[in-house]
Short mmCIF file of C-alpha atoms and ligand atoms in Angstrom, two decimals:
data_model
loop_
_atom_site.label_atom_id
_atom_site.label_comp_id
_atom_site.label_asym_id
_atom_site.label_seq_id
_atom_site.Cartn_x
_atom_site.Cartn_y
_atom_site.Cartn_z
CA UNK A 81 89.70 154.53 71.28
CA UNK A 82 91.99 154.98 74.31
CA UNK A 83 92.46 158.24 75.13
CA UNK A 84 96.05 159.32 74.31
CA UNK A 85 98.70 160.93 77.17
CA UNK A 86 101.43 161.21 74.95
CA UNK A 87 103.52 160.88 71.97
CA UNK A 88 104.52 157.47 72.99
CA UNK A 89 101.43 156.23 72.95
CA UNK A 90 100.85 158.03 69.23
CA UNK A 91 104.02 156.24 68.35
CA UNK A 92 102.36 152.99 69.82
CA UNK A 93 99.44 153.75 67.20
CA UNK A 94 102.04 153.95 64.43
CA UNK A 95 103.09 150.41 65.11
CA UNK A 96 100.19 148.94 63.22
CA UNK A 97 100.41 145.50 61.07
CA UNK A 98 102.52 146.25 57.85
CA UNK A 99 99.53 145.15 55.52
CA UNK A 100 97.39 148.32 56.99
CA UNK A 101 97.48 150.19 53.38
CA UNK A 102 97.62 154.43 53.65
CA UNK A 103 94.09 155.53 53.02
CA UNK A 104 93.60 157.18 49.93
CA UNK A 105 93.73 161.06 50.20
CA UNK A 106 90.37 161.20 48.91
CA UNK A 107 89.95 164.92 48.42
CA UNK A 108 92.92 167.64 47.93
CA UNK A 109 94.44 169.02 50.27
CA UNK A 110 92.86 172.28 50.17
CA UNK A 111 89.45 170.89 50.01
CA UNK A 112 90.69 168.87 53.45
CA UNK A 113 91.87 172.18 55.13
CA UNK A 114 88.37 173.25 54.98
CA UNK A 115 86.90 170.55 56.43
CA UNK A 116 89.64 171.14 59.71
CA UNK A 117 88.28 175.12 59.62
CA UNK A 118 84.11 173.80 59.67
CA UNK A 119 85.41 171.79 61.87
CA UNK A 120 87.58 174.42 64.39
CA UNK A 121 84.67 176.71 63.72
CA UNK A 122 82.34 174.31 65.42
CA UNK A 123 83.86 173.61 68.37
CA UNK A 124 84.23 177.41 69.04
CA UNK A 125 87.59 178.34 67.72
CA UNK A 126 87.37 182.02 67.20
CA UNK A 127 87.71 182.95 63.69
CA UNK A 128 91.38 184.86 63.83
CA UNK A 129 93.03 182.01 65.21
CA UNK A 130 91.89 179.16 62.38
CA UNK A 131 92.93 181.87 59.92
CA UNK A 132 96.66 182.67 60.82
CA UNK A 133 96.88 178.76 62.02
CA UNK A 134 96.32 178.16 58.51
CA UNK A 135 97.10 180.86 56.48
CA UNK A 136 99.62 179.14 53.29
CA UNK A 137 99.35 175.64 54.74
CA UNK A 138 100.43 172.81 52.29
CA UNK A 139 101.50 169.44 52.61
CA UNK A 140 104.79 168.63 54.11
CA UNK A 141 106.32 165.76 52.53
CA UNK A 142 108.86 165.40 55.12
CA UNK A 143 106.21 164.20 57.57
CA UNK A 144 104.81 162.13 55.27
CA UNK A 145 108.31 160.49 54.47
CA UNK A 146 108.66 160.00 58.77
CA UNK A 147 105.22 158.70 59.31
CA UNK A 148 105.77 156.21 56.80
CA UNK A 149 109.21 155.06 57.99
CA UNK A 150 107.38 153.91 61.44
CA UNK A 151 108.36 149.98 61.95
CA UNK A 152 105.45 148.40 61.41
CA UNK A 153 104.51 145.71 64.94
CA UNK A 154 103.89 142.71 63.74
CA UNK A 155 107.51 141.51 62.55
CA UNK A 156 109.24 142.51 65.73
CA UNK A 157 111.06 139.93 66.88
CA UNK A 158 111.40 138.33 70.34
CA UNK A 159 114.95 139.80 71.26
CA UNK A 160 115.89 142.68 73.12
CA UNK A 161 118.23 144.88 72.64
CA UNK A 162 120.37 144.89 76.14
CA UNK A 163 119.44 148.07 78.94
CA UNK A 164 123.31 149.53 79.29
CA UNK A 165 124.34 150.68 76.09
CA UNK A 166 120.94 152.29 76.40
CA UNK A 167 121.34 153.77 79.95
CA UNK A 168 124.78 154.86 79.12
CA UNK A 169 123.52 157.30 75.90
CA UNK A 170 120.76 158.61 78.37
CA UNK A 171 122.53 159.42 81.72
CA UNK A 172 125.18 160.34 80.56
CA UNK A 173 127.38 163.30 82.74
CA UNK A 174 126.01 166.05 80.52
CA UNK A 175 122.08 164.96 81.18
CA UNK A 176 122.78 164.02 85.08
CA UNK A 177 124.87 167.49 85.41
CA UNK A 178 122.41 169.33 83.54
CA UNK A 179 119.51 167.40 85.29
CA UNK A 180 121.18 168.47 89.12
CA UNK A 181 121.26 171.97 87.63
CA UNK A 182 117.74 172.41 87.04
CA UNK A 183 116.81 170.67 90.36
CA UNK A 184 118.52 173.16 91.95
CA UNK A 185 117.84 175.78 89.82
CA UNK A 186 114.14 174.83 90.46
CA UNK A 187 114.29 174.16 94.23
CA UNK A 188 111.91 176.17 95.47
CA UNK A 189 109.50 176.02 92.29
CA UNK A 190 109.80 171.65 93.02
CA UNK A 191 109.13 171.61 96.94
CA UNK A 192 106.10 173.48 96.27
CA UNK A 193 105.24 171.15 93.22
CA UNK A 194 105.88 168.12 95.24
CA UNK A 195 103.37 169.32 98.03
CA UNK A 196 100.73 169.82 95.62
CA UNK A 197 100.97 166.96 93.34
CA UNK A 198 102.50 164.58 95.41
CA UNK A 199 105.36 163.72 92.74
CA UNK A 200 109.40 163.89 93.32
CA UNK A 201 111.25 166.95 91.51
CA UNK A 202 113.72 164.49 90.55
CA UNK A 203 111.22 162.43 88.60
CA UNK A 204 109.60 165.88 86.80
CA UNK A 205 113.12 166.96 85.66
CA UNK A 206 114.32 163.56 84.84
CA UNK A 207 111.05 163.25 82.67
CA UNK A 208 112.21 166.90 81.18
CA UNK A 209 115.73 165.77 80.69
CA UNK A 210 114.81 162.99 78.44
CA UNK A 211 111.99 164.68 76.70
CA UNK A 212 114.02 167.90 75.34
CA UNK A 213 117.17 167.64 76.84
CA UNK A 214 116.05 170.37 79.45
CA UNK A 215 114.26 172.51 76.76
CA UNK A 216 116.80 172.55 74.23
CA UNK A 217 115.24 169.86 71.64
CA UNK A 218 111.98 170.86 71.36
CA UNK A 219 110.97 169.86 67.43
CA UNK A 220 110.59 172.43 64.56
CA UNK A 221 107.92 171.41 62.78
CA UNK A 222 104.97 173.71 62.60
CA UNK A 223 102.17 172.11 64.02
CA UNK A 224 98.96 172.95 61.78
CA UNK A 225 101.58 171.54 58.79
CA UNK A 226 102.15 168.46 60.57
CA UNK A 227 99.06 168.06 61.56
CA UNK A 228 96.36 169.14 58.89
CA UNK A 229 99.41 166.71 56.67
CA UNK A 230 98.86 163.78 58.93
CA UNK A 231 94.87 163.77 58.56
CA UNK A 232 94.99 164.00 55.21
CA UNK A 233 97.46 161.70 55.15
CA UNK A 234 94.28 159.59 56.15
CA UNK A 235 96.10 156.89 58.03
CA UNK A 236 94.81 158.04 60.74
CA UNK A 237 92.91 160.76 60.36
CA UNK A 238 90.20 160.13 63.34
CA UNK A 239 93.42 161.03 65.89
CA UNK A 240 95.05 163.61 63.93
CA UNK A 241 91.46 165.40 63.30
CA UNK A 242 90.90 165.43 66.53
CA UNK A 243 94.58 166.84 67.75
CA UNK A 244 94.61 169.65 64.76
CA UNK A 245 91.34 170.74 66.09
CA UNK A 246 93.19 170.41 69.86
CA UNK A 247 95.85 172.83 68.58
CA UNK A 248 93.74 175.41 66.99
CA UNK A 249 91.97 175.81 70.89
CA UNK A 250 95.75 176.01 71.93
CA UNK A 251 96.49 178.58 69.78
CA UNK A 252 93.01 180.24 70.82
CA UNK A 253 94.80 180.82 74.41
CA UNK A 254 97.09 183.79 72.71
CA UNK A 255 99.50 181.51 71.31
CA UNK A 256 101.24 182.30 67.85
CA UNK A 257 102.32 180.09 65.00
CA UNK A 258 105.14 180.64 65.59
CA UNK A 259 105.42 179.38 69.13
CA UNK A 260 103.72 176.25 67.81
CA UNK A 261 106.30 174.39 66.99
CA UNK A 262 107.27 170.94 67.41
CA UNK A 263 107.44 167.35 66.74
CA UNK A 264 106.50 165.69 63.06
CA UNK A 265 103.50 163.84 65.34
CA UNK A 266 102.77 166.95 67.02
CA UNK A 267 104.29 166.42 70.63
CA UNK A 268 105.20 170.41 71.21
CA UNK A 269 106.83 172.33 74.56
CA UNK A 270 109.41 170.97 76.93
CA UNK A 271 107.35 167.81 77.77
CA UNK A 272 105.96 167.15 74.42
CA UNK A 273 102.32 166.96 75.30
CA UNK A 274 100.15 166.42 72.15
CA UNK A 275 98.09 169.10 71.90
CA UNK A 276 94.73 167.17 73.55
CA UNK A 277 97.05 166.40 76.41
CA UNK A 278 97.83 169.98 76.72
CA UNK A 279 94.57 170.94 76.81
CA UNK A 280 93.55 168.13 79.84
CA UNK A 281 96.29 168.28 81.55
CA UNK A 282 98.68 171.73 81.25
CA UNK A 283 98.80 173.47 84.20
CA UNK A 284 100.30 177.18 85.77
CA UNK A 285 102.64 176.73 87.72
CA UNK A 286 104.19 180.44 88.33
CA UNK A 287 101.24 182.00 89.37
CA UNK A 288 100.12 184.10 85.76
CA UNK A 289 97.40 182.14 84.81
CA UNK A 290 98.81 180.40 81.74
CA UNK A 291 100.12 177.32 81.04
CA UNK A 292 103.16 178.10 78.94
CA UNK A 293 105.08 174.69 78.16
CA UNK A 294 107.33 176.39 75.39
CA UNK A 295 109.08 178.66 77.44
CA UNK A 296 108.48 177.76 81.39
CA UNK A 297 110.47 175.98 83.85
CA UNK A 298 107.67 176.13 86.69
CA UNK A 299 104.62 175.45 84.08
CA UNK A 300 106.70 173.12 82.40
CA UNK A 301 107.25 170.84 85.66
CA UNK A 302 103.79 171.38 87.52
CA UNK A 303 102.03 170.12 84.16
CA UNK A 304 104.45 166.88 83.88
CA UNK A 305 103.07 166.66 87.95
CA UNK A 306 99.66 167.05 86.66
CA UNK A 307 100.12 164.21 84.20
CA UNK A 308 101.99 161.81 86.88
CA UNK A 309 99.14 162.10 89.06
CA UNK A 310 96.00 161.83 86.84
CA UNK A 311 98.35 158.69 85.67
CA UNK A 312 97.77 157.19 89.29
CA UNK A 313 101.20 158.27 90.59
CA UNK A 314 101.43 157.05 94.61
CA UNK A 315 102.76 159.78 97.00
CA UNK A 316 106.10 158.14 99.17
CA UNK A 317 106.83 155.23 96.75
CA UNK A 318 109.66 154.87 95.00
CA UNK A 319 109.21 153.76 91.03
CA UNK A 320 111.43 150.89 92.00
CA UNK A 321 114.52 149.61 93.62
CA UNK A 322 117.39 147.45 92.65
CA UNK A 323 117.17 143.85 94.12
CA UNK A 324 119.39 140.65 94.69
CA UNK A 325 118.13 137.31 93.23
CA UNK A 326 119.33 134.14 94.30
CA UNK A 327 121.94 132.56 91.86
CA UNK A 328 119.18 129.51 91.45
CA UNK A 329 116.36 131.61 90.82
CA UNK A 330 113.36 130.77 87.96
CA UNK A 331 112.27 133.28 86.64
CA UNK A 332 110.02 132.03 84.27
CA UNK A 333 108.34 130.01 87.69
CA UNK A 334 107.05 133.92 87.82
CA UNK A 335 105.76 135.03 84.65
CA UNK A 336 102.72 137.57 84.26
CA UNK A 337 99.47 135.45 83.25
CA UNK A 338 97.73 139.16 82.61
CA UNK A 339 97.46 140.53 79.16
CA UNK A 340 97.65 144.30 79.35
CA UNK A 341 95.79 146.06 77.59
CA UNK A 342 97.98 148.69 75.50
CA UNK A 343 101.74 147.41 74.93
CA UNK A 344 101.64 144.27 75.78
CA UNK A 345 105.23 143.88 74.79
CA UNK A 346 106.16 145.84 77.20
CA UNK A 347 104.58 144.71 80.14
CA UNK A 348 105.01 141.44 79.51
CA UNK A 349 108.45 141.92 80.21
CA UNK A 350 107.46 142.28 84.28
CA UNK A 351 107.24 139.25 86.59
CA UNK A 352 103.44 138.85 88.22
CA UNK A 353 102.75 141.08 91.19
CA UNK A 354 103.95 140.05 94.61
CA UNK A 355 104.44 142.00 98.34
CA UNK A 356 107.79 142.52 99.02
CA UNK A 357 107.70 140.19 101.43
CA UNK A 358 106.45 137.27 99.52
CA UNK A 359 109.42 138.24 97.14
CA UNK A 360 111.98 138.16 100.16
CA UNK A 361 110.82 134.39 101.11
CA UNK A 362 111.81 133.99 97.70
CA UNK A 363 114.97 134.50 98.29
CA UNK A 364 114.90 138.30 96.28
CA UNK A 365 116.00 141.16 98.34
CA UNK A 366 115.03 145.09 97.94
CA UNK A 367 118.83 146.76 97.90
CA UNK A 368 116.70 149.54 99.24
CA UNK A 369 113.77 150.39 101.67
CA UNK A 370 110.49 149.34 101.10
CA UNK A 371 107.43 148.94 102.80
CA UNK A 372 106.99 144.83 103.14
CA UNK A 373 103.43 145.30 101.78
CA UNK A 374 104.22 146.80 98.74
CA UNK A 375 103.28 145.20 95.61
CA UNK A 376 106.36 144.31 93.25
CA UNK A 377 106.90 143.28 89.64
CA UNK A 378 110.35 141.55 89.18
CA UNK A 379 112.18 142.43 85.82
CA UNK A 380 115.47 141.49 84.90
CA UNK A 381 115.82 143.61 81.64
CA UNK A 382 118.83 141.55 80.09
CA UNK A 383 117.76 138.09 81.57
CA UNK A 384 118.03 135.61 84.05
CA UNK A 385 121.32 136.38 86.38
CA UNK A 386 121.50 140.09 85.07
CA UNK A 387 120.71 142.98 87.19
CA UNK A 388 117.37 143.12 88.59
CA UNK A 389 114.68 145.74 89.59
CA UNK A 390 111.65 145.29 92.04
CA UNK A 391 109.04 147.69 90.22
CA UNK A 392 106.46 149.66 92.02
CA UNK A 393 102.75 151.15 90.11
CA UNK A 394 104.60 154.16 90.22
CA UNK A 395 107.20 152.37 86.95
CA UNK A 396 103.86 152.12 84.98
CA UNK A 397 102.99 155.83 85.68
CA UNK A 398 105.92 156.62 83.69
CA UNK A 399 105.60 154.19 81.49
CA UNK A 400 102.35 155.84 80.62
CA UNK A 401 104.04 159.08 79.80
CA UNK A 402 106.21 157.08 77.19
CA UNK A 403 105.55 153.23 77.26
CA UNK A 404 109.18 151.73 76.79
CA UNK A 405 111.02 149.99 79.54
CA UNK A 406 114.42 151.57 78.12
CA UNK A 407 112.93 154.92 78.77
CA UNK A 408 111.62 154.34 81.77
CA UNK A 409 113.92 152.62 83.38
CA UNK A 410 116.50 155.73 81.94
CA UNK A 411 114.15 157.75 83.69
CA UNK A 412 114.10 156.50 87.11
CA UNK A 413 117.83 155.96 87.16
CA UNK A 414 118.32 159.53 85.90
CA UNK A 415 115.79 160.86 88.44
CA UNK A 416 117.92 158.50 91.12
CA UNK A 417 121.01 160.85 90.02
CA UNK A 418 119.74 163.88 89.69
CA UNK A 419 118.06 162.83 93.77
CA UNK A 420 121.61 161.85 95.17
CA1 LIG B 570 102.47 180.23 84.06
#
């Protein structure tokens, strides 16, 4: 299985063919929960923790009731909805004036960041912005309930094994129950890592030798750097810029012949790869600075003669972190705000 960054791509999981029937929850719960303990015991989780991680844990039918509302993928249908009514609920003035608070806020923390991990503060807090509104939506669920639920659940219980067992080493670090708190799927902390990709990739960024993504601003955006660059995130590039097209331009002349390999839908949304300069002959013009080498996808998000955007690698790094082309293209304009 691919390994998972994020929630998006656990939401990406979700989207499975409607006729994929629930497992059947073959033993009770309780019996289940002590399969999760063997298991936590195993891989070194020290006694303590798997007890108050799962002292009184039951069901939660609520996160049943939400993992079973997930669209299924195979009826989607060919339309899109259009980008600005989007972009207008997601930069709006309170997330762009929040967002240029933190920035500054952060100044110091960011410069240093930026050195070390090679990614703009503007894109870390735009990422933060969109994830939990700057910290202030983090999710309430407890995390060994949603979790231990979700295995049982059996739908998926090779993934949600695996992240329970994730969470109990988490909690091994000195965190409480308590703390552990977030999303039904079990994205937790101001960037909603699952708790695997907290364990790969959060990182100290203040200097005390944890990695505390509930309650840190510095930890918070040095682990989001840490993700953007084990993503393949490329130093001095913009994620994109905004470009003319010519009035009798063909899109469809430059369609991607590449299947990728996880969301398709997405991606397949992104004209074929070209230097800037091949695109330019074409009569499509960067509104911005870029290097004439650079390579380029084209997307017009609502169409032929719509705005357009000349996307860098750097657009798929974020796309990794959450792979929707409303979110990240909400994210780089937000991070373009919060830059100004
Ligand atoms: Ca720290």
């Amino acid at each position: 299985m691919k390994y998972l960054r994020s929630f998006a791509s656990l939401i990406a999981l979700f989207s499975l063919p409607a006729s994929v029937p629930l497992a059947a929850q073959d033993m009770s719960f309780d019996q289940y929960v002590q399969i999760l303990q063997a298991r936590s015991r195993a891989e070194g989780v020290s006694e303590a923790t798997i007890s108050r991680m799962t002292a009184g844990l039951s069901p939660s039918n609520r996160v049943i009731e939400l993992d079973e509302s997930q669209p299924g993928g195979t009826s989607q249908s060919n339309r899109f909805p259009p980008l600005a009514p989007y972009i207008a609920s997601h930069v709006d003035t309170a997330r762009i004036s929040g967002g240029q608070r933190e920035y500054r806020n952060a100044r110091s923390t960011l410069a240093r960041i930026e050195q070390d991990y090679g990614v703009p503060g503007e894109i870390l807090v735009a990422i933060w912005g969109h994830e939990t509104a700057y910290g202030n939506v983090t999710g309430g669920f407890d995390l060994s309930q949603a979790l231990a639920t979700l295995a049982w659940e059996g739908r998926r219980r090779d993934l949600f094994e695996e992240e329970f067992v994730a969470l109990m080493k988490v909690a091994d670090k000195g965190y409480s129950r308590s703390q552990l708190k977030g999303s039904w799927a079990g994205a937790f902390g101001y960037p909603q890592f699952l708790p695997s990709v907290y364990l790969r990739l959060a990182t100290d960024g203040d200097g005390d030798g944890r990695a505390d993504i509930m309650n840190n601003r510095a930890d918070t955006l040095a682990s989001i750097a840490n993700y953007f660059r084990d993503a393949g995130w490329r130093p001095g590039q913009p994620w994109g810029v905004s470009a003319y097209v010519p009035r009798d331009f063909t899109p469809s002349r430059y369609a991607t012949k590449l299947d990728a390999p996880v969301c398709e839908r997405v991606h397949s949304r992104h004209s074929q790869y070209k230097t800037v300069d091949e695109w330019q002959a074409l009569g499509v013009q960067p509104q911005r600075p870029l290097a004439p080498g650079t390579l380029v996808s084209l997307f017009q998000p609502d169409g032929p003669g719509s705005p357009a955007w000349l996307l860098t690698s750097n657009y798929r790094v974020i796309l990794e972190y959450n792979c929707s082309n409303y979110y990240a293209m909400s994210v780089g304009l937000l991070a373009s705000e919060i830059g100004s």
